[in-house]
Amino acid sequence: MRIDVVSIFPEYLAPLELSLIGKARQDGLLDLLVHDLRDFTTDRHRTVDDTPYGGGAGMVMKAEPWAQALAAVAEGYSGRAPGDGAKPVLIVPSPAGKRFTQAIAHELADEEQLVFACGRYEGIDERVLEWASEHFTVRPMSLGDYVLNGGEVAVLAMVEAIVRLLPGVVGNPESLVEESHSDGLLEYPVYTKPSSWRDREVPPVLLSGNHGKIAQWRRHQQFQRTAERRPDLLDGFDAGALPRADRTALADLGYDVVDGRLKRRADATED
Ligand code: JBK
């Protein structure tokens, strides 16, 4: 996979040299380049922003440096002859984007080339995204509903979520499947030695050696946690394949099965 990141703070992306992602780059599984947007300006001051038309606070990123940078990264990709069909995906982190999810991470992990455009200030001149759609599949993406200073931190999160799905990047592929969100539920709690720590005991079932009971307990913990912390994940959950024990546990947590899907009982406790 080839990834290009364009930012006015390329040093912000330094963590991509480290750990799992740095290793993937060393192993040739990932070709990742970070570009300084200011290198694509032509004025003496390397200007990347200007005041917003229509007024208002803050500054807007100018269109031309972005067009120059994006044209350069689209062209610089040698794995694809110009005009051969497959457009690279341009991801624009923004609070106004669609929500980035594990399912989208999987979709993006199947792409040949990803380009991330890190906006700062009040955002990028909207015409850049219109123009870019001729050369890229443009996907504005949001990590969540909170305010960041720019797209860089969101890119770090998205690149990590995507790159770890590439074949060979995570040593043990089993650690990819049994994870939070892969089955639509939160993870069960985990414990390690010592079995007694500051008067707190590991749940005895985990020391019982009864693997059936352990699996059932963990499953119950997943439902309990999800109902408590993320009830939105359970509403509409496909209950078709759930064993009877799971349905009973869910009924106790305030969920019924209606038309094969979980539905929160009206009288269930509030979030
Ligand atoms: C936010 O991806 N985001 O969520 C994001 C990107 C850039 C700025 C932001 O405020 N939330």
PDB file of C-alpha atoms in Angstrom, residues 10-259:
ATOM      1  CA  PRO A  10       4.946  17.198   8.740  1.00  0.00           C
ATOM      2  CA  GLU A  11       6.762  16.689  12.107  1.00  0.00           C
ATOM      3  CA  TYR A  12       3.377  15.972  13.656  1.00  0.00           C
ATOM      4  CA  LEU A  13       3.357  12.705  11.683  1.00  0.00           C
ATOM      5  CA  ALA A  14       6.717  11.556  13.111  1.00  0.00           C
ATOM      6  CA  PRO A  15       5.032   8.764  15.170  1.00  0.00           C
ATOM      7  CA  LEU A  16       4.389   6.957  11.887  1.00  0.00           C
ATOM      8  CA  GLU A  17       8.096   6.050  11.969  1.00  0.00           C
ATOM      9  CA  LEU A  18       7.599   4.052  15.176  1.00  0.00           C
ATOM     10  CA  SER A  19       6.471   0.629  16.263  1.00  0.00           C
ATOM     11  CA  LEU A  20       4.145  -1.424  14.078  1.00  0.00           C
ATOM     12  CA  ILE A  21       3.841   1.127  11.271  1.00  0.00           C
ATOM     13  CA  GLY A  22       7.566   1.887  11.185  1.00  0.00           C
ATOM     14  CA  LYS A  23       8.198  -1.873  10.985  1.00  0.00           C
ATOM     15  CA  ALA A  24       5.691  -2.242   8.116  1.00  0.00           C
ATOM     16  CA  ARG A  25       7.554   0.487   6.249  1.00  0.00           C
ATOM     17  CA  GLN A  26      10.926  -1.204   6.881  1.00  0.00           C
ATOM     18  CA  ASP A  27       9.488  -4.533   5.706  1.00  0.00           C
ATOM     19  CA  GLY A  28       8.291  -2.959   2.452  1.00  0.00           C
ATOM     20  CA  LEU A  29       4.603  -3.613   3.208  1.00  0.00           C
ATOM     21  CA  LEU A  30       3.883   0.085   3.309  1.00  0.00           C
ATOM     22  CA  ASP A  31       5.263   2.990   1.299  1.00  0.00           C
ATOM     23  CA  LEU A  32       4.442   6.104   3.327  1.00  0.00           C
ATOM     24  CA  LEU A  33       5.442   9.645   2.440  1.00  0.00           C
ATOM     25  CA  VAL A  34       4.700  12.851   4.354  1.00  0.00           C
ATOM     26  CA  HIS A  35       4.646  16.091   2.347  1.00  0.00           C
ATOM     27  CA  ASP A  36       4.856  19.706   3.503  1.00  0.00           C
ATOM     28  CA  LEU A  37       2.012  21.698   1.940  1.00  0.00           C
ATOM     29  CA  ARG A  38       4.206  24.822   1.981  1.00  0.00           C
ATOM     30  CA  ASP A  39       6.542  23.174  -0.538  1.00  0.00           C
ATOM     31  CA  PHE A  40       3.714  23.626  -3.064  1.00  0.00           C
ATOM     32  CA  THR A  41       3.351  27.392  -2.589  1.00  0.00           C
ATOM     33  CA  THR A  42       4.996  29.863  -4.965  1.00  0.00           C
ATOM     34  CA  ASP A  43       5.083  33.126  -2.966  1.00  0.00           C
ATOM     35  CA  ARG A  44       7.950  34.347  -0.823  1.00  0.00           C
ATOM     36  CA  HIS A  45       5.985  33.846   2.412  1.00  0.00           C
ATOM     37  CA  ARG A  46       4.827  30.314   1.509  1.00  0.00           C
ATOM     38  CA  THR A  47       1.247  31.357   2.239  1.00  0.00           C
ATOM     39  CA  VAL A  48      -1.303  28.581   2.763  1.00  0.00           C
ATOM     40  CA  ASP A  49      -4.275  30.502   4.223  1.00  0.00           C
ATOM     41  CA  ASP A  50      -6.406  33.599   3.704  1.00  0.00           C
ATOM     42  CA  THR A  51      -9.529  35.261   5.129  1.00  0.00           C
ATOM     43  CA  PRO A  52     -12.940  33.643   4.534  1.00  0.00           C
ATOM     44  CA  TYR A  53     -15.318  35.039   1.910  1.00  0.00           C
ATOM     45  CA  GLY A  54     -18.554  36.043   3.644  1.00  0.00           C
ATOM     46  CA  GLY A  55     -16.647  36.997   6.781  1.00  0.00           C
ATOM     47  CA  GLY A  56     -16.275  35.213  10.084  1.00  0.00           C
ATOM     48  CA  ALA A  57     -13.518  34.214  12.437  1.00  0.00           C
ATOM     49  CA  GLY A  58     -10.368  32.339  11.496  1.00  0.00           C
ATOM     50  CA  MET A  59      -8.650  31.553   8.235  1.00  0.00           C
ATOM     51  CA  VAL A  60      -9.335  29.217   5.302  1.00  0.00           C
ATOM     52  CA  MET A  61      -6.710  27.137   3.488  1.00  0.00           C
ATOM     53  CA  LYS A  62      -6.092  28.419  -0.045  1.00  0.00           C
ATOM     54  CA  ALA A  63      -7.024  26.208  -2.983  1.00  0.00           C
ATOM     55  CA  GLU A  64      -3.930  26.417  -5.221  1.00  0.00           C
ATOM     56  CA  PRO A  65      -1.267  24.957  -2.865  1.00  0.00           C
ATOM     57  CA  TRP A  66      -3.618  22.035  -2.196  1.00  0.00           C
ATOM     58  CA  ALA A  67      -4.247  21.443  -5.907  1.00  0.00           C
ATOM     59  CA  GLN A  68      -0.485  21.487  -6.591  1.00  0.00           C
ATOM     60  CA  ALA A  69       0.238  19.096  -3.718  1.00  0.00           C
ATOM     61  CA  LEU A  70      -2.558  16.667  -4.581  1.00  0.00           C
ATOM     62  CA  ALA A  71      -1.684  16.643  -8.288  1.00  0.00           C
ATOM     63  CA  ALA A  72       1.939  15.864  -7.360  1.00  0.00           C
ATOM     64  CA  VAL A  73       1.063  12.936  -5.084  1.00  0.00           C
ATOM     65  CA  ALA A  74      -1.476  11.482  -7.549  1.00  0.00           C
ATOM     66  CA  GLU A  75       1.110  11.625 -10.338  1.00  0.00           C
ATOM     67  CA  GLY A  76       4.037  10.483  -8.215  1.00  0.00           C
ATOM     68  CA  TYR A  77       2.455   7.121  -7.670  1.00  0.00           C
ATOM     69  CA  SER A  78       4.316   4.780 -10.026  1.00  0.00           C
ATOM     70  CA  GLY A  79       2.118   1.700  -9.506  1.00  0.00           C
ATOM     71  CA  ARG A  80      -0.551   3.139 -11.767  1.00  0.00           C
ATOM     72  CA  ALA A  81      -0.360   4.612 -15.251  1.00  0.00           C
ATOM     73  CA  PRO A  82      -2.211   7.938 -15.583  1.00  0.00           C
ATOM     74  CA  GLY A  83      -5.826   7.371 -16.544  1.00  0.00           C
ATOM     75  CA  ASP A  84      -5.883   3.582 -16.065  1.00  0.00           C
ATOM     76  CA  GLY A  85      -9.068   3.709 -14.007  1.00  0.00           C
ATOM     77  CA  ALA A  86      -8.368   3.054 -10.322  1.00  0.00           C
ATOM     78  CA  LYS A  87      -8.502   6.406  -8.573  1.00  0.00           C
ATOM     79  CA  PRO A  88      -6.587   6.829  -5.326  1.00  0.00           C
ATOM     80  CA  VAL A  89      -8.753   7.598  -2.286  1.00  0.00           C
ATOM     81  CA  LEU A  90      -8.416  11.088  -0.816  1.00  0.00           C
ATOM     82  CA  ILE A  91      -9.302  11.115   2.878  1.00  0.00           C
ATOM     83  CA  VAL A  92     -10.017  14.501   4.382  1.00  0.00           C
ATOM     84  CA  PRO A  93     -10.227  14.394   8.205  1.00  0.00           C
ATOM     85  CA  SER A  94     -12.896  16.841   9.298  1.00  0.00           C
ATOM     86  CA  PRO A  95     -15.535  17.108  12.019  1.00  0.00           C
ATOM     87  CA  ALA A  96     -17.945  17.522   9.074  1.00  0.00           C
ATOM     88  CA  GLY A  97     -17.045  14.089   7.632  1.00  0.00           C
ATOM     89  CA  LYS A  98     -18.779  10.737   7.847  1.00  0.00           C
ATOM     90  CA  ARG A  99     -17.798   8.748  10.917  1.00  0.00           C
ATOM     91  CA  PHE A 100     -14.654   6.610  10.536  1.00  0.00           C
ATOM     92  CA  THR A 101     -15.395   3.010  11.645  1.00  0.00           C
ATOM     93  CA  GLN A 102     -13.685  -0.385  11.704  1.00  0.00           C
ATOM     94  CA  ALA A 103     -15.736  -1.345   8.601  1.00  0.00           C
ATOM     95  CA  ILE A 104     -14.306   1.693   6.756  1.00  0.00           C
ATOM     96  CA  ALA A 105     -10.795   0.808   7.972  1.00  0.00           C
ATOM     97  CA  HIS A 106     -11.270  -2.604   6.272  1.00  0.00           C
ATOM     98  CA  GLU A 107     -12.520  -0.970   3.048  1.00  0.00           C
ATOM     99  CA  LEU A 108      -9.557   1.407   2.951  1.00  0.00           C
ATOM    100  CA  ALA A 109      -7.074  -1.405   3.715  1.00  0.00           C
ATOM    101  CA  ASP A 110      -8.038  -2.910   0.319  1.00  0.00           C
ATOM    102  CA  GLU A 111      -6.984   0.229  -1.611  1.00  0.00           C
ATOM    103  CA  GLU A 112      -3.732   0.644  -3.558  1.00  0.00           C
ATOM    104  CA  GLN A 113      -3.155   4.273  -2.616  1.00  0.00           C
ATOM    105  CA  LEU A 114      -4.501   6.527   0.114  1.00  0.00           C
ATOM    106  CA  VAL A 115      -3.877  10.256   0.334  1.00  0.00           C
ATOM    107  CA  PHE A 116      -4.625  12.143   3.558  1.00  0.00           C
ATOM    108  CA  ALA A 117      -5.174  15.906   3.389  1.00  0.00           C
ATOM    109  CA  CYS A 118      -4.675  17.520   6.811  1.00  0.00           C
ATOM    110  CA  GLY A 119      -6.653  20.723   7.093  1.00  0.00           C
ATOM    111  CA  ARG A 120      -5.919  23.364   9.723  1.00  0.00           C
ATOM    112  CA  TYR A 121      -7.697  26.593  10.658  1.00  0.00           C
ATOM    113  CA  GLU A 122     -11.365  26.658   9.595  1.00  0.00           C
ATOM    114  CA  GLY A 123     -10.795  24.131   6.799  1.00  0.00           C
ATOM    115  CA  ILE A 124      -9.848  23.920   3.121  1.00  0.00           C
ATOM    116  CA  ASP A 125     -11.493  25.970   0.316  1.00  0.00           C
ATOM    117  CA  GLU A 126     -14.447  23.751  -0.698  1.00  0.00           C
ATOM    118  CA  ARG A 127     -13.545  23.977  -4.405  1.00  0.00           C
ATOM    119  CA  VAL A 128     -10.428  21.837  -3.758  1.00  0.00           C
ATOM    120  CA  LEU A 129     -12.631  18.861  -2.846  1.00  0.00           C
ATOM    121  CA  GLU A 130     -14.830  19.420  -5.935  1.00  0.00           C
ATOM    122  CA  TRP A 131     -11.769  19.614  -8.194  1.00  0.00           C
ATOM    123  CA  ALA A 132     -10.117  16.636  -6.473  1.00  0.00           C
ATOM    124  CA  SER A 133     -13.110  14.373  -7.198  1.00  0.00           C
ATOM    125  CA  GLU A 134     -11.948  14.242 -10.838  1.00  0.00           C
ATOM    126  CA  HIS A 135      -8.703  12.569  -9.745  1.00  0.00           C
ATOM    127  CA  PHE A 136      -9.600  10.885  -6.443  1.00  0.00           C
ATOM    128  CA  THR A 137     -12.434   9.173  -4.660  1.00  0.00           C
ATOM    129  CA  VAL A 138     -12.921  11.867  -2.016  1.00  0.00           C
ATOM    130  CA  ARG A 139     -13.961  10.765   1.477  1.00  0.00           C
ATOM    131  CA  PRO A 140     -14.338  13.388   4.228  1.00  0.00           C
ATOM    132  CA  MET A 141     -13.968  11.400   7.486  1.00  0.00           C
ATOM    133  CA  SER A 142     -14.519  12.266  11.143  1.00  0.00           C
ATOM    134  CA  LEU A 143     -13.062  10.434  14.142  1.00  0.00           C
ATOM    135  CA  GLY A 144     -15.700  11.847  16.443  1.00  0.00           C
ATOM    136  CA  ASP A 145     -17.659  14.809  17.678  1.00  0.00           C
ATOM    137  CA  TYR A 146     -15.026  16.910  19.389  1.00  0.00           C
ATOM    138  CA  VAL A 147     -12.772  19.764  18.318  1.00  0.00           C
ATOM    139  CA  LEU A 148      -9.157  19.182  17.267  1.00  0.00           C
ATOM    140  CA  ASN A 149      -6.713  21.807  15.989  1.00  0.00           C
ATOM    141  CA  GLY A 150      -6.313  20.035  12.664  1.00  0.00           C
ATOM    142  CA  GLY A 151      -6.435  16.721  10.826  1.00  0.00           C
ATOM    143  CA  GLU A 152      -2.984  15.412  11.822  1.00  0.00           C
ATOM    144  CA  VAL A 153      -3.987  13.537  14.978  1.00  0.00           C
ATOM    145  CA  ALA A 154      -6.997  12.048  13.179  1.00  0.00           C
ATOM    146  CA  VAL A 155      -4.631  10.829  10.431  1.00  0.00           C
ATOM    147  CA  LEU A 156      -2.401   9.102  12.998  1.00  0.00           C
ATOM    148  CA  ALA A 157      -5.429   7.202  14.303  1.00  0.00           C
ATOM    149  CA  MET A 158      -6.831   6.296  10.883  1.00  0.00           C
ATOM    150  CA  VAL A 159      -3.460   5.200   9.448  1.00  0.00           C
ATOM    151  CA  GLU A 160      -2.873   2.949  12.461  1.00  0.00           C
ATOM    152  CA  ALA A 161      -6.365   1.410  12.172  1.00  0.00           C
ATOM    153  CA  ILE A 162      -5.858   0.750   8.433  1.00  0.00           C
ATOM    154  CA  VAL A 163      -2.210  -0.346   8.314  1.00  0.00           C
ATOM    155  CA  ARG A 164      -2.561  -2.972  11.052  1.00  0.00           C
ATOM    156  CA  LEU A 165      -5.108  -4.727   8.790  1.00  0.00           C
ATOM    157  CA  LEU A 166      -2.588  -5.133   5.937  1.00  0.00           C
ATOM    158  CA  PRO A 167      -1.414  -8.731   5.490  1.00  0.00           C
ATOM    159  CA  GLY A 168       1.792  -9.376   7.456  1.00  0.00           C
ATOM    160  CA  VAL A 169       1.717  -6.211   9.563  1.00  0.00           C
ATOM    161  CA  VAL A 170       0.262  -7.762  12.735  1.00  0.00           C
ATOM    162  CA  GLY A 171       2.357 -10.848  13.508  1.00  0.00           C
ATOM    163  CA  ASN A 172      -0.461 -13.005  14.882  1.00  0.00           C
ATOM    164  CA  PRO A 173      -3.552 -12.653  12.651  1.00  0.00           C
ATOM    165  CA  GLU A 174      -5.661 -14.146  15.487  1.00  0.00           C
ATOM    166  CA  SER A 175      -5.211 -10.920  17.430  1.00  0.00           C
ATOM    167  CA  LEU A 176      -7.109  -9.206  14.596  1.00  0.00           C
ATOM    168  CA  VAL A 177     -10.306 -11.236  14.991  1.00  0.00           C
ATOM    169  CA  GLU A 178     -11.006 -11.429  18.711  1.00  0.00           C
ATOM    170  CA  GLU A 179     -11.071  -7.692  19.246  1.00  0.00           C
ATOM    171  CA  SER A 180     -13.396  -4.993  20.376  1.00  0.00           C
ATOM    172  CA  HIS A 181     -15.840  -4.120  17.600  1.00  0.00           C
ATOM    173  CA  SER A 182     -15.029  -7.079  15.363  1.00  0.00           C
ATOM    174  CA  ASP A 183     -18.197  -8.792  16.629  1.00  0.00           C
ATOM    175  CA  GLY A 184     -20.090  -5.584  17.369  1.00  0.00           C
ATOM    176  CA  LEU A 185     -19.640  -5.879  21.145  1.00  0.00           C
ATOM    177  CA  LEU A 186     -17.188  -4.346  23.603  1.00  0.00           C
ATOM    178  CA  GLU A 187     -14.379  -6.576  24.919  1.00  0.00           C
ATOM    179  CA  TYR A 188     -14.666  -8.587  28.148  1.00  0.00           C
ATOM    180  CA  PRO A 189     -12.420  -7.566  31.104  1.00  0.00           C
ATOM    181  CA  VAL A 190      -8.993  -9.229  31.311  1.00  0.00           C
ATOM    182  CA  TYR A 191      -6.764 -10.182  34.257  1.00  0.00           C
ATOM    183  CA  THR A 192      -3.233 -11.484  34.796  1.00  0.00           C
ATOM    184  CA  LYS A 193      -1.104 -12.657  37.730  1.00  0.00           C
ATOM    185  CA  PRO A 194      -1.200 -12.340  40.689  1.00  0.00           C
ATOM    186  CA  SER A 195      -4.674 -13.839  41.253  1.00  0.00           C
ATOM    187  CA  SER A 196      -4.995 -11.715  44.419  1.00  0.00           C
ATOM    188  CA  TRP A 197      -3.795  -8.116  44.206  1.00  0.00           C
ATOM    189  CA  ARG A 198      -4.354  -5.494  46.941  1.00  0.00           C
ATOM    190  CA  ASP A 199      -7.258  -7.583  48.265  1.00  0.00           C
ATOM    191  CA  ARG A 200      -8.876  -7.773  44.845  1.00  0.00           C
ATOM    192  CA  GLU A 201      -9.491 -11.254  43.443  1.00  0.00           C
ATOM    193  CA  VAL A 202      -9.607 -12.392  39.843  1.00  0.00           C
ATOM    194  CA  PRO A 203     -13.164 -13.680  39.122  1.00  0.00           C
ATOM    195  CA  PRO A 204     -12.964 -17.344  40.276  1.00  0.00           C
ATOM    196  CA  VAL A 205     -14.483 -18.720  37.048  1.00  0.00           C
ATOM    197  CA  LEU A 206     -11.275 -17.726  35.219  1.00  0.00           C
ATOM    198  CA  LEU A 207      -9.263 -20.019  37.546  1.00  0.00           C
ATOM    199  CA  SER A 208     -11.729 -22.920  37.214  1.00  0.00           C
ATOM    200  CA  GLY A 209     -10.246 -24.493  34.086  1.00  0.00           C
ATOM    201  CA  ASN A 210     -13.791 -24.938  32.757  1.00  0.00           C
ATOM    202  CA  HIS A 211     -13.429 -23.501  29.259  1.00  0.00           C
ATOM    203  CA  GLY A 212     -17.143 -23.661  28.459  1.00  0.00           C
ATOM    204  CA  LYS A 213     -18.034 -21.707  31.587  1.00  0.00           C
ATOM    205  CA  ILE A 214     -15.227 -19.217  30.953  1.00  0.00           C
ATOM    206  CA  ALA A 215     -16.455 -18.543  27.403  1.00  0.00           C
ATOM    207  CA  GLN A 216     -20.017 -18.083  28.674  1.00  0.00           C
ATOM    208  CA  TRP A 217     -18.876 -15.706  31.435  1.00  0.00           C
ATOM    209  CA  ARG A 218     -16.833 -13.616  29.004  1.00  0.00           C
ATOM    210  CA  ARG A 219     -19.749 -13.405  26.594  1.00  0.00           C
ATOM    211  CA  HIS A 220     -22.012 -12.260  29.416  1.00  0.00           C
ATOM    212  CA  GLN A 221     -19.459  -9.594  30.420  1.00  0.00           C
ATOM    213  CA  GLN A 222     -19.394  -8.366  26.824  1.00  0.00           C
ATOM    214  CA  PHE A 223     -23.167  -7.944  26.759  1.00  0.00           C
ATOM    215  CA  GLN A 224     -23.237  -6.342  30.216  1.00  0.00           C
ATOM    216  CA  ARG A 225     -20.519  -3.823  29.352  1.00  0.00           C
ATOM    217  CA  THR A 226     -22.008  -3.019  25.984  1.00  0.00           C
ATOM    218  CA  ALA A 227     -25.479  -2.497  27.487  1.00  0.00           C
ATOM    219  CA  GLU A 228     -23.965  -0.261  30.175  1.00  0.00           C
ATOM    220  CA  ARG A 229     -21.462   1.769  28.121  1.00  0.00           C
ATOM    221  CA  ARG A 230     -22.623   1.586  24.513  1.00  0.00           C
ATOM    222  CA  PRO A 231     -26.340   0.731  24.335  1.00  0.00           C
ATOM    223  CA  ASP A 232     -26.329   2.179  20.789  1.00  0.00           C
ATOM    224  CA  LEU A 233     -24.303  -0.886  19.670  1.00  0.00           C
ATOM    225  CA  LEU A 234     -26.949  -3.314  20.917  1.00  0.00           C
ATOM    226  CA  ASP A 235     -30.024  -1.606  19.473  1.00  0.00           C
ATOM    227  CA  GLY A 236     -30.741  -3.447  16.207  1.00  0.00           C
ATOM    228  CA  PHE A 237     -28.008  -6.066  16.883  1.00  0.00           C
ATOM    229  CA  ASP A 238     -28.623  -9.208  14.785  1.00  0.00           C
ATOM    230  CA  ALA A 239     -29.896 -11.722  17.350  1.00  0.00           C
ATOM    231  CA  GLY A 240     -30.572 -14.467  14.792  1.00  0.00           C
ATOM    232  CA  ALA A 241     -27.563 -16.612  15.675  1.00  0.00           C
ATOM    233  CA  LEU A 242     -27.485 -15.942  19.430  1.00  0.00           C
ATOM    234  CA  PRO A 243     -27.618 -19.025  21.683  1.00  0.00           C
ATOM    235  CA  ARG A 244     -30.405 -19.251  24.262  1.00  0.00           C
ATOM    236  CA  ALA A 245     -28.016 -18.386  27.141  1.00  0.00           C
ATOM    237  CA  ASP A 246     -27.163 -15.090  25.410  1.00  0.00           C
ATOM    238  CA  ARG A 247     -30.832 -14.244  24.883  1.00  0.00           C
ATOM    239  CA  THR A 248     -31.593 -14.903  28.542  1.00  0.00           C
ATOM    240  CA  ALA A 249     -28.659 -12.724  29.613  1.00  0.00           C
ATOM    241  CA  LEU A 250     -29.859  -9.963  27.289  1.00  0.00           C
ATOM    242  CA  ALA A 251     -33.421 -10.183  28.545  1.00  0.00           C
ATOM    243  CA  ASP A 252     -32.013  -9.552  32.066  1.00  0.00           C
ATOM    244  CA  LEU A 253     -30.185  -6.489  30.687  1.00  0.00           C
ATOM    245  CA  GLY A 254     -33.407  -5.090  29.244  1.00  0.00           C
ATOM    246  CA  TYR A 255     -33.239  -6.269  25.635  1.00  0.00           C
ATOM    247  CA  ASP A 256     -35.851  -8.318  23.758  1.00  0.00           C
ATOM    248  CA  VAL A 257     -35.621  -9.922  20.333  1.00  0.00           C
ATOM    249  CA  VAL A 258     -38.076  -8.344  17.867  1.00  0.00           C
ATOM    250  CA  ASP A 259     -38.032  -9.534  14.227  1.00  0.00           C
TER     251      ASP A 259
END
